[in-house]
PDB file of C-alpha atoms in Angstrom:
ATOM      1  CA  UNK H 336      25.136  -9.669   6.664  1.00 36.00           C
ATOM      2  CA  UNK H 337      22.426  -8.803   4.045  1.00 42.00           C
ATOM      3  CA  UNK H 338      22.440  -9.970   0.712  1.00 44.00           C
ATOM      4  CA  UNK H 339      22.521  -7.045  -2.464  1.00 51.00           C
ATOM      5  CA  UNK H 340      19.473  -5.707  -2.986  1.00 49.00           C
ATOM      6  CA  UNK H 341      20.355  -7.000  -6.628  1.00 50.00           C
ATOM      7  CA  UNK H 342      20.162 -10.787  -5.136  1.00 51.00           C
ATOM      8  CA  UNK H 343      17.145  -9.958  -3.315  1.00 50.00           C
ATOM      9  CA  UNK H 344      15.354  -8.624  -6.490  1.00 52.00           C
ATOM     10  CA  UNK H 345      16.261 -11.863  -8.069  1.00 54.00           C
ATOM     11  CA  UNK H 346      14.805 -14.138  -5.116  1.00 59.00           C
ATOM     12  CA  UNK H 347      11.656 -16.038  -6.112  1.00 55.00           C
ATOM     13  CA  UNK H 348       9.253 -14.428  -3.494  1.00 55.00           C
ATOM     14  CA  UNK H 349      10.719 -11.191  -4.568  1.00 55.00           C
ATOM     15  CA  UNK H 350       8.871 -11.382  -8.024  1.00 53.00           C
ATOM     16  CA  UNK H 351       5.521 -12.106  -7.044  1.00 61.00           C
ATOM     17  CA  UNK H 352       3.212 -10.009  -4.808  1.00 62.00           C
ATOM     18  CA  UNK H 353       5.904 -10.134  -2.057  1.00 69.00           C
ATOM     19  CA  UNK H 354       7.687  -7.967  -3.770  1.00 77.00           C
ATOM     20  CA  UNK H 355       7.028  -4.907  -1.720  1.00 83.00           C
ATOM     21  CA  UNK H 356       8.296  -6.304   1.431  1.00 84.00           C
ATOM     22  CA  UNK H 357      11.980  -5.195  -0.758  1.00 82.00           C
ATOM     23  CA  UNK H 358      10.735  -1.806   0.428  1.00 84.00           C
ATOM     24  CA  UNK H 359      12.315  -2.620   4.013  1.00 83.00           C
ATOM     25  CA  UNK H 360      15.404  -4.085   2.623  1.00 80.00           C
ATOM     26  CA  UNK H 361      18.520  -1.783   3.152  1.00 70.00           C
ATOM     27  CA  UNK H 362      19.509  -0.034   0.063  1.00 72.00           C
ATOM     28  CA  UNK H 363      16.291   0.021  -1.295  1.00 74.00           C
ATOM     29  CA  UNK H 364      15.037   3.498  -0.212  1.00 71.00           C
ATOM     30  CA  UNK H 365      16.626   6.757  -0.583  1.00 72.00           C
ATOM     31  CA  UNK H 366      17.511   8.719   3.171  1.00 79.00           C
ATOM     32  CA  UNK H 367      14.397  10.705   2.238  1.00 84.00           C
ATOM     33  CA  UNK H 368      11.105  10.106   2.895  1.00 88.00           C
ATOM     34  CA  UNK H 369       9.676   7.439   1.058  1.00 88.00           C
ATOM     35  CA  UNK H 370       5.952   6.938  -0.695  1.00 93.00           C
ATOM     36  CA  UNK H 371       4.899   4.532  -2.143  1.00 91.00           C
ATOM     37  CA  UNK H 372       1.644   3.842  -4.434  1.00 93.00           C
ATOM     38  CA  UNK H 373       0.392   0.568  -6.405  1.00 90.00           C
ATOM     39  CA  UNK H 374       0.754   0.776  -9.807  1.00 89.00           C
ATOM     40  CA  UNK H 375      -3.569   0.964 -10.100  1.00 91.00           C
ATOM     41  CA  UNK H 376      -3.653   3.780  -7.548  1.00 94.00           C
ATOM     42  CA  UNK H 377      -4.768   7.039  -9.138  1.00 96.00           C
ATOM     43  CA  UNK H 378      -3.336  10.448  -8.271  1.00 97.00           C
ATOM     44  CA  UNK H 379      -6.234  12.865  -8.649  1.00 97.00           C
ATOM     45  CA  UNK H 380      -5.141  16.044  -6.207  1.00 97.00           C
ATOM     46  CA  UNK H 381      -2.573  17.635  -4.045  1.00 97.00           C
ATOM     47  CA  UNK H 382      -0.598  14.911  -2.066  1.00 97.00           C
ATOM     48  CA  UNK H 383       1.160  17.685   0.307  1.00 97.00           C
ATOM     49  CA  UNK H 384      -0.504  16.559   3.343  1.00 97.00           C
ATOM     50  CA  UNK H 385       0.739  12.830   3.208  1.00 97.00           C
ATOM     51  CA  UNK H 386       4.505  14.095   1.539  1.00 95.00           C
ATOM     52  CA  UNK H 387       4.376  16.425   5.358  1.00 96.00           C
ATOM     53  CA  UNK H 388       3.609  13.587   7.284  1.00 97.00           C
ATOM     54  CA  UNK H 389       6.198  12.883   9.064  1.00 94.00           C
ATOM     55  CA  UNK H 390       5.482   9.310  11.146  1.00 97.00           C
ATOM     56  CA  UNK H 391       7.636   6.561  10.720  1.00 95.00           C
ATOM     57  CA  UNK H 392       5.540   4.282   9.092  1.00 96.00           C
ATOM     58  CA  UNK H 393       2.112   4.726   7.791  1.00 97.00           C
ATOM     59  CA  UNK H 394      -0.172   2.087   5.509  1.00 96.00           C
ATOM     60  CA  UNK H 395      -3.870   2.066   4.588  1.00 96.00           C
ATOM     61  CA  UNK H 396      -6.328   0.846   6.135  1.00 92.00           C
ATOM     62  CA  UNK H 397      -7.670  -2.230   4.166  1.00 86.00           C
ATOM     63  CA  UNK H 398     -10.967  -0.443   2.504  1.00 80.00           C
ATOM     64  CA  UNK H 399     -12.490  -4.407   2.162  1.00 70.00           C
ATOM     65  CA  UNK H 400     -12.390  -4.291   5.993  1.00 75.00           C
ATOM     66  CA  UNK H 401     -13.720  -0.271   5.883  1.00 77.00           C
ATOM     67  CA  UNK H 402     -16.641  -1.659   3.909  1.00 73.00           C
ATOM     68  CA  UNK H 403     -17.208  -4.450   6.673  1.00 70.00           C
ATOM     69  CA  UNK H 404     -15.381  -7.331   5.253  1.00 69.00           C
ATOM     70  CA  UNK H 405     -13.538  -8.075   9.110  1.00 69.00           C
ATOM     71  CA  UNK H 406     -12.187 -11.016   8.093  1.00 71.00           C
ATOM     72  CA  UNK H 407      -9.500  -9.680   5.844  1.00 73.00           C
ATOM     73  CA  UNK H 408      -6.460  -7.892   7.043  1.00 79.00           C
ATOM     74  CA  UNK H 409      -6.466  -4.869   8.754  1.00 88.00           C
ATOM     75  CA  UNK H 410      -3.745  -3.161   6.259  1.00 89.00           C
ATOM     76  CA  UNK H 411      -4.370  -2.321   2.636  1.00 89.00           C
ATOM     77  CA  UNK H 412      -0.691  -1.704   1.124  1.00 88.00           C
ATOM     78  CA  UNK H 413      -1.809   0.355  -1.922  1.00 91.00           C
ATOM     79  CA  UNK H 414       0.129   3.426  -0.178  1.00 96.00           C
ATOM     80  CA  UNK H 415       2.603   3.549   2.303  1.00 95.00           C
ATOM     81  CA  UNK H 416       5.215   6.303   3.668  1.00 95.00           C
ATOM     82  CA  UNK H 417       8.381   5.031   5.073  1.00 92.00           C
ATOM     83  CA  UNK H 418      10.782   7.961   7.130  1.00 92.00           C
ATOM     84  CA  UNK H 419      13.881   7.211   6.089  1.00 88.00           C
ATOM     85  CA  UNK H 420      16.217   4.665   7.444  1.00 85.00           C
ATOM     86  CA  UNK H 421      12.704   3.065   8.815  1.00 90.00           C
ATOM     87  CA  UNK H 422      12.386  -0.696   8.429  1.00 88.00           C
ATOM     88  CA  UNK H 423      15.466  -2.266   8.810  1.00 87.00           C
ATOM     89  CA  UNK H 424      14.071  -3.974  11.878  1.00 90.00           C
ATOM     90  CA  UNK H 425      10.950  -5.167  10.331  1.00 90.00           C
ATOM     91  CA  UNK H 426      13.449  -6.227   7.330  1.00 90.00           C
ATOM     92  CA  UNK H 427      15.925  -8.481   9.714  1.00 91.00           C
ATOM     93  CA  UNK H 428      12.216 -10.036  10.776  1.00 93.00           C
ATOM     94  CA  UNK H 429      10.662 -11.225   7.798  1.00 90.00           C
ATOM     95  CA  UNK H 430      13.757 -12.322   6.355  1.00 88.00           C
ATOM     96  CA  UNK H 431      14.437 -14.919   9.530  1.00 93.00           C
ATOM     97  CA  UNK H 432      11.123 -15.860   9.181  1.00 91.00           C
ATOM     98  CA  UNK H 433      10.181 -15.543   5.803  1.00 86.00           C
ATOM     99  CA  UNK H 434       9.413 -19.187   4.793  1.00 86.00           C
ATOM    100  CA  UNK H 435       6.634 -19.287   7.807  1.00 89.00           C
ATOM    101  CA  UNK H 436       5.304 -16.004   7.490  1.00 88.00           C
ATOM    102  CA  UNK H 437       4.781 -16.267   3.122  1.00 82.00           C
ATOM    103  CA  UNK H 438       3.444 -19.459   3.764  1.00 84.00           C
ATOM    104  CA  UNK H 439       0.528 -18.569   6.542  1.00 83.00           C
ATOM    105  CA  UNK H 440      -0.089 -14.909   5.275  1.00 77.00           C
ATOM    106  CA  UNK H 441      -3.649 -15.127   3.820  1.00 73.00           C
ATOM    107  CA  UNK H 442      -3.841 -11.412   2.004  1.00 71.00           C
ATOM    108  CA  UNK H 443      -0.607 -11.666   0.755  1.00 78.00           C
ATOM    109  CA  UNK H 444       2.287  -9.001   1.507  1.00 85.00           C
ATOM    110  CA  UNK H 445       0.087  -6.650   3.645  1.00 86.00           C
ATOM    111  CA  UNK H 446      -0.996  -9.661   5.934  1.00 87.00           C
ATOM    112  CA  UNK H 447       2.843 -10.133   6.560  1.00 89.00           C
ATOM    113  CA  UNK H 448       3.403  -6.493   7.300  1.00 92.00           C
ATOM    114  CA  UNK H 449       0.428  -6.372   9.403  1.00 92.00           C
ATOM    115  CA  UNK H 450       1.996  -9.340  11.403  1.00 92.00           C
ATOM    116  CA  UNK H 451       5.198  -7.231  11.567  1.00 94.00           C
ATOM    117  CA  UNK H 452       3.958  -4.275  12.516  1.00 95.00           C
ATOM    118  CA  UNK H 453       0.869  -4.385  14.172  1.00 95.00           C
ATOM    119  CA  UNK H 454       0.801  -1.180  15.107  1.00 95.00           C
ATOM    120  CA  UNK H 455       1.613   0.585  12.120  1.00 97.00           C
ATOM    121  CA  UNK H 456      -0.437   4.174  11.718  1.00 98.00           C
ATOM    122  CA  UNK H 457      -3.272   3.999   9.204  1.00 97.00           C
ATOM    123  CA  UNK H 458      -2.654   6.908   6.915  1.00 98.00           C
ATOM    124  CA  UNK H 459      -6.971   7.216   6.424  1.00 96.00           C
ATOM    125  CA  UNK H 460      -6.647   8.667  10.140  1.00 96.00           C
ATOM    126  CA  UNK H 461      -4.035  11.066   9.644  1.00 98.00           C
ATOM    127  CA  UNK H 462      -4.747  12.395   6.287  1.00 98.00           C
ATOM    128  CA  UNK H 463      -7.382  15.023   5.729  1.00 97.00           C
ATOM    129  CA  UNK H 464     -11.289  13.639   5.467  1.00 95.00           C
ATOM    130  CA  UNK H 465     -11.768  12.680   2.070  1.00 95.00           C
ATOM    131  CA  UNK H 466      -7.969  12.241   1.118  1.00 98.00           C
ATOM    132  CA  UNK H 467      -8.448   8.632   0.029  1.00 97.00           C
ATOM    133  CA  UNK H 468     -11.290   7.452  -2.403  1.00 96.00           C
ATOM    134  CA  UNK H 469     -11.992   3.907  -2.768  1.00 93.00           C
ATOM    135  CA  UNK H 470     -13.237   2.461  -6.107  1.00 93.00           C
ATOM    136  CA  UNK H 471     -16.407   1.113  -4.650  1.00 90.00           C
ATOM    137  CA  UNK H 472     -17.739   4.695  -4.251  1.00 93.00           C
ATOM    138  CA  UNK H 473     -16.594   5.938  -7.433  1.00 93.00           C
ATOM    139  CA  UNK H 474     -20.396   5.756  -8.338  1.00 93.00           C
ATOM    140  CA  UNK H 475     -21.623   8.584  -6.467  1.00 95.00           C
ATOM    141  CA  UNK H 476     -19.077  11.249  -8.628  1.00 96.00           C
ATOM    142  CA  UNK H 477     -19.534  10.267 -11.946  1.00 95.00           C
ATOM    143  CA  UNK H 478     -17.805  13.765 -13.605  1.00 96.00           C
ATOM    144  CA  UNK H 479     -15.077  15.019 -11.109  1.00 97.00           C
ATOM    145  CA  UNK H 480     -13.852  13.856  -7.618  1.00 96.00           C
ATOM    146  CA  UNK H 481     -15.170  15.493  -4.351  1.00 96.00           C
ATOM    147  CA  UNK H 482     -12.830  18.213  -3.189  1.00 96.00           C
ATOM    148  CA  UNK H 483     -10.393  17.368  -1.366  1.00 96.00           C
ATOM    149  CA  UNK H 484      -9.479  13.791  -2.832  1.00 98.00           C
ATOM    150  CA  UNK H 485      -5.880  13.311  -3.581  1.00 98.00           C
ATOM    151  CA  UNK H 486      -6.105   9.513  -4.550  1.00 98.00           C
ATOM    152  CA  UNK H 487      -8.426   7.136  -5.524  1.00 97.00           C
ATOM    153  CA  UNK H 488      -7.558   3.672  -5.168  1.00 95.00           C
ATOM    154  CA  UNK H 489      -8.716   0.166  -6.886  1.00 92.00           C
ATOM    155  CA  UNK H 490      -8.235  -3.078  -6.452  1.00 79.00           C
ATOM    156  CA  UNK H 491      -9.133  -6.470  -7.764  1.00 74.00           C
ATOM    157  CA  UNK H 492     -10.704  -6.564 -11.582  1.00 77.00           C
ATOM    158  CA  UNK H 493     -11.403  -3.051 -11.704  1.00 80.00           C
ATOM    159  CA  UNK H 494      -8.726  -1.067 -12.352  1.00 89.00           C
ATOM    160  CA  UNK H 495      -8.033   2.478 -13.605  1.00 93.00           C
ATOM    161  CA  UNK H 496      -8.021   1.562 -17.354  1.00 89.00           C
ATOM    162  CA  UNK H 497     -11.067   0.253 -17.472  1.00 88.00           C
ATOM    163  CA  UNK H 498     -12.846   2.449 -15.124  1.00 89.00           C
ATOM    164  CA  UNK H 499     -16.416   3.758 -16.625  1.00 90.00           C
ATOM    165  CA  UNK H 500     -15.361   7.515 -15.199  1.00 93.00           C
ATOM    166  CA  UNK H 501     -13.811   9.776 -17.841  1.00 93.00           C
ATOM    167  CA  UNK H 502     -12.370  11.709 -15.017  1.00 96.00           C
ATOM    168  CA  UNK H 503     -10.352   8.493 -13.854  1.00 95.00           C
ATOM    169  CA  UNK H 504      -9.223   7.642 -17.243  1.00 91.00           C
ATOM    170  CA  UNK H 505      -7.920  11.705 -17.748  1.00 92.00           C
ATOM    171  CA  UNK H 506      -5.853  11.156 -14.556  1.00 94.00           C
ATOM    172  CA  UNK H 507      -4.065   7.878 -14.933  1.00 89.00           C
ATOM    173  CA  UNK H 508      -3.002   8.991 -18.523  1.00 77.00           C
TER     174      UNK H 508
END
């Protein structure tokens, strides 16, 4: 028995930085493929490569933990592509053990996932070089993204509308 995906939308967990874990719940998804992007994740370039990927489940890589940081989580959930009807399993998980697992996750909903789904495919490695930018190396292309970029992602306090970058600012109007 699962509760209405209206019930779950109204669950306290559900309105905080949990809320993405909703993604798994049934109903929530369409029976197509699913992507999804944070609301600060900037869409710069063609995105056919990761709508043609066709893997059950793919997630970021954490870029704190590309840029060294190993203590933080593996997964960064600023994108993710869900095959349809994928999750229901990882659903009926969390929500047995969803007191324990909000309580000890440290990085918030992608520490939970990452406990989940451990294996999960990390969409940096299947995507074409250069797919992903991370706002930490916005620096080095301060008129235009390098070709082949399709989205640049942020994080933490800066964010794309306060980005220095005209071309960032152009793109997330």
């Amino acid at each position: 028995d699962y509760l209405d995906v209206r019930t779950l939308l109204n669950c306290e967990w559900a309105s905080s930085w949990w809320a993405k874990l909703l993604l798994l719940a049934p109903g929530c998804r369409s029976d197509s493929r699913t992507i999804y992007f944070d609301l600060d994740t900037v869409i710069v370039g063609d995105l056919t490569p990761l709508v043609k990927w066709n893997g059950d489940f793919g997630i970021t890589e954490n870029f704190h933990r590309i840029a060294g940081h190993r203590d933080w989580c593996k997964y960064g959930s600023c994108v993710m592509s869900f095959a349809p009807g994928w999750g229901q399993e990882v659903f009926d998980r969390f929500m047995a053990d969803r007191e324990n697992l909000l309580k000890t996750a440290r990085h918030g909903d992608q520490s939970v996932i990452e406990t989940l789904v451990p294996d999960a495919t990390l969409l940096q490695g299947v995507m074409p070089a250069g797919f992903f930018l991370n706002k930490r190396d916005l620096w080095r292309y301060p008129d235009a993204p390098p070709p082949g970029t399709a989205v640049v992602v942020f994080g933490g306090s800066e964010r794309p509308d306060n980005a220095r970058h005209k071309w960032i600012k152009n793109a997330w109007v």
